[in-house]
Tab-separated table of C-alpha atoms in Angstrom:
chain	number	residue	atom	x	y	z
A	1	UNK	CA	-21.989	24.692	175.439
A	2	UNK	CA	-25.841	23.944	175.751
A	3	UNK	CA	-27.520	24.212	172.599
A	4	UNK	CA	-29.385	28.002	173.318
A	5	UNK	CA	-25.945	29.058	174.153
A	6	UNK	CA	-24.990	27.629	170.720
A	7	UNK	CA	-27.870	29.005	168.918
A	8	UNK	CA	-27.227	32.077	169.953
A	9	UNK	CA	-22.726	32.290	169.378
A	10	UNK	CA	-24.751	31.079	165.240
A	11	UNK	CA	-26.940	34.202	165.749
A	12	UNK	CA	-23.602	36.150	166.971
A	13	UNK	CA	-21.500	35.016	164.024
A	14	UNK	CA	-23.989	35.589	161.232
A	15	UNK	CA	-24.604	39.213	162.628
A	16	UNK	CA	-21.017	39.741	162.638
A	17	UNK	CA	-20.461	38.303	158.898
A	18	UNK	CA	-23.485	40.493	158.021
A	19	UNK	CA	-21.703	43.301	159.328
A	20	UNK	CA	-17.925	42.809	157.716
A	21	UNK	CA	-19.873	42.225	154.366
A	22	UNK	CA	-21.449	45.463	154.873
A	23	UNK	CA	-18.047	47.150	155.801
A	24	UNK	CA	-16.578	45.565	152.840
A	25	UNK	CA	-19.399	47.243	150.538
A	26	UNK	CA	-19.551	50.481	151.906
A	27	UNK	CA	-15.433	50.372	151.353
A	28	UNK	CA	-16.420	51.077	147.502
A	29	UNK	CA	-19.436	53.907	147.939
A	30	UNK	CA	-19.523	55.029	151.033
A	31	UNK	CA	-17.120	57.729	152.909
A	32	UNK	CA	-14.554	55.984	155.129
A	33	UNK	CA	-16.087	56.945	158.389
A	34	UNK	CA	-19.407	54.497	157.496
A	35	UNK	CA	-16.599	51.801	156.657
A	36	UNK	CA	-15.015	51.917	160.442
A	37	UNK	CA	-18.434	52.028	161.826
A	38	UNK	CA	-19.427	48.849	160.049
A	39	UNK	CA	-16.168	47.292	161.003
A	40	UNK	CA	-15.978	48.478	164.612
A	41	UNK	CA	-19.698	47.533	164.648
A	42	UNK	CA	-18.602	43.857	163.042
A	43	UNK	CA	-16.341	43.108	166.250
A	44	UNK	CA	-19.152	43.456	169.039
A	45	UNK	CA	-20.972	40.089	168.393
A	46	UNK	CA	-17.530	37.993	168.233
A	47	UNK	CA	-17.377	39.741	172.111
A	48	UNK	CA	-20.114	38.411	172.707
A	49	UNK	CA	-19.658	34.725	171.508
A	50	UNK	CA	-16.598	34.889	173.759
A	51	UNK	CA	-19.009	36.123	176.934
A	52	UNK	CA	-21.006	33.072	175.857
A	53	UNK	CA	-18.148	30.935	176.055
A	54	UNK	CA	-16.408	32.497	179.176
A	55	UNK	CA	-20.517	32.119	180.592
A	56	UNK	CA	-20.504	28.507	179.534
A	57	UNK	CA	-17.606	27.469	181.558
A	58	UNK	CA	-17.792	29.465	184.833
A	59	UNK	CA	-21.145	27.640	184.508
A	60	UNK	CA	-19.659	24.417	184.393
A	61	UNK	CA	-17.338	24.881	186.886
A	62	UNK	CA	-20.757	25.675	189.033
A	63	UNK	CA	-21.884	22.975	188.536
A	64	UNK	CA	-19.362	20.428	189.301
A	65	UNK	CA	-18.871	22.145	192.373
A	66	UNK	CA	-22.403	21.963	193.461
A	67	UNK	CA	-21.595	18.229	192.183
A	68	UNK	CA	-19.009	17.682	194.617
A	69	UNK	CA	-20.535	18.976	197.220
A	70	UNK	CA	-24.067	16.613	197.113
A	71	UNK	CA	-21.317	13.881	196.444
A	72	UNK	CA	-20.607	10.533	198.752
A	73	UNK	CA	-19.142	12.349	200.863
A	74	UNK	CA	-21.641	13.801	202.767
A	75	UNK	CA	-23.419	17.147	202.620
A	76	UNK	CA	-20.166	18.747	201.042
A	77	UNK	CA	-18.525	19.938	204.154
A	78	UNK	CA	-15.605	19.451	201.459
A	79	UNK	CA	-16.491	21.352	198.834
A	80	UNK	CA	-17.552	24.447	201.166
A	81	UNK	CA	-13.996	24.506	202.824
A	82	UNK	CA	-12.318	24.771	199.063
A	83	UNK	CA	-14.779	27.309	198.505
A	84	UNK	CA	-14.292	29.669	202.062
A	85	UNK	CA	-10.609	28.758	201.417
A	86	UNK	CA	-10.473	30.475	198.165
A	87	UNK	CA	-12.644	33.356	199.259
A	88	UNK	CA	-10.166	33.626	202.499
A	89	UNK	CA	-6.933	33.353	200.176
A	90	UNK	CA	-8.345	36.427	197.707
A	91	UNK	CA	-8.553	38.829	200.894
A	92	UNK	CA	-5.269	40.677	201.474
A	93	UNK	CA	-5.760	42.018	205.126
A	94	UNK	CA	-8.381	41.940	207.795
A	95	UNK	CA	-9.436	45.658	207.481
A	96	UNK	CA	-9.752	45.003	203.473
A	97	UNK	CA	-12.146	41.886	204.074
A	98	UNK	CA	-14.345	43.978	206.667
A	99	UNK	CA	-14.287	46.808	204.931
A	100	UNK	CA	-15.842	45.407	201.833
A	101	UNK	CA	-12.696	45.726	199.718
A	102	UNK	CA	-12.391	49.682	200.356
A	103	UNK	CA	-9.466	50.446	202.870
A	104	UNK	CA	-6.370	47.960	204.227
A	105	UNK	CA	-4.982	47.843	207.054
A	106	UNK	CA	-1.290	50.312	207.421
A	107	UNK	CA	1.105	47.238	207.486
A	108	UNK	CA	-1.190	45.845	204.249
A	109	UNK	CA	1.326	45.510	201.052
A	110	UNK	CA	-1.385	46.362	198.787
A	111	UNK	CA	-2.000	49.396	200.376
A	112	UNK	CA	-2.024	52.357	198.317
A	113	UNK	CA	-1.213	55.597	200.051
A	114	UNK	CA	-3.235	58.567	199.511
A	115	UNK	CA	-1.897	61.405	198.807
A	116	UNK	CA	-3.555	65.078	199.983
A	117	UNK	CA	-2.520	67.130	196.984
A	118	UNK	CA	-6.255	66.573	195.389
């Protein structure tokens, strides 16, 4: 994790303390609806620290792809074919991949049949 991303999970975590210790307060004065707010309210920031942290890896990954593709190998020819391979292997029929992912083809086993009683 680069050290914005860092700084900002701190910011994420101090909110979210902030917040409990407010829950945990308005547990002794205020009505129990205020209470679940605080709490519910408590839980967004430690989503976002982990969308920081799921962030900071696909990033990584990114990278050392772009990595191995400038490598000694040439100009990545590698690299691309893992890439167009995995694009090719998430496609489940050759209507689906035209279609942009909104019909399949009739022998597709992903196909989902649609029914007429609307």
């Amino acid at each position: 994790m680069n050290r914005s991303a860092g700084l900002l999970s701190a910011l994420y975590l101090a909110t979210s303390t902030g917040l409990a210790w407010t829950a945990v307060l308005a547990l002794r004065h205020d009505p129990p609806g205020v209470v679940c707010l605080f709490a519910a309210a408590s839980l967004v920031p430690v989503i976002a620290v982990v969308r920081e942290s799921v962030l900071c890896d696909q990033r990584r990954a990114l990278a050392e792809m772009w990595r191995r593709a400038a490598g000694p190998g040439g100009p990545g020819a590698e690299a691309a074919d893992d890439m167009v391979r995995a694009e090719l292997d998430t496609a489940c029929c050759e209507r689906w991949w035209t279609s942009c992912g909104t019909d399949h083809d009739s022998a597709c086993p992903r196909r989902v049949p649609r029914s007429s009683a609307a």
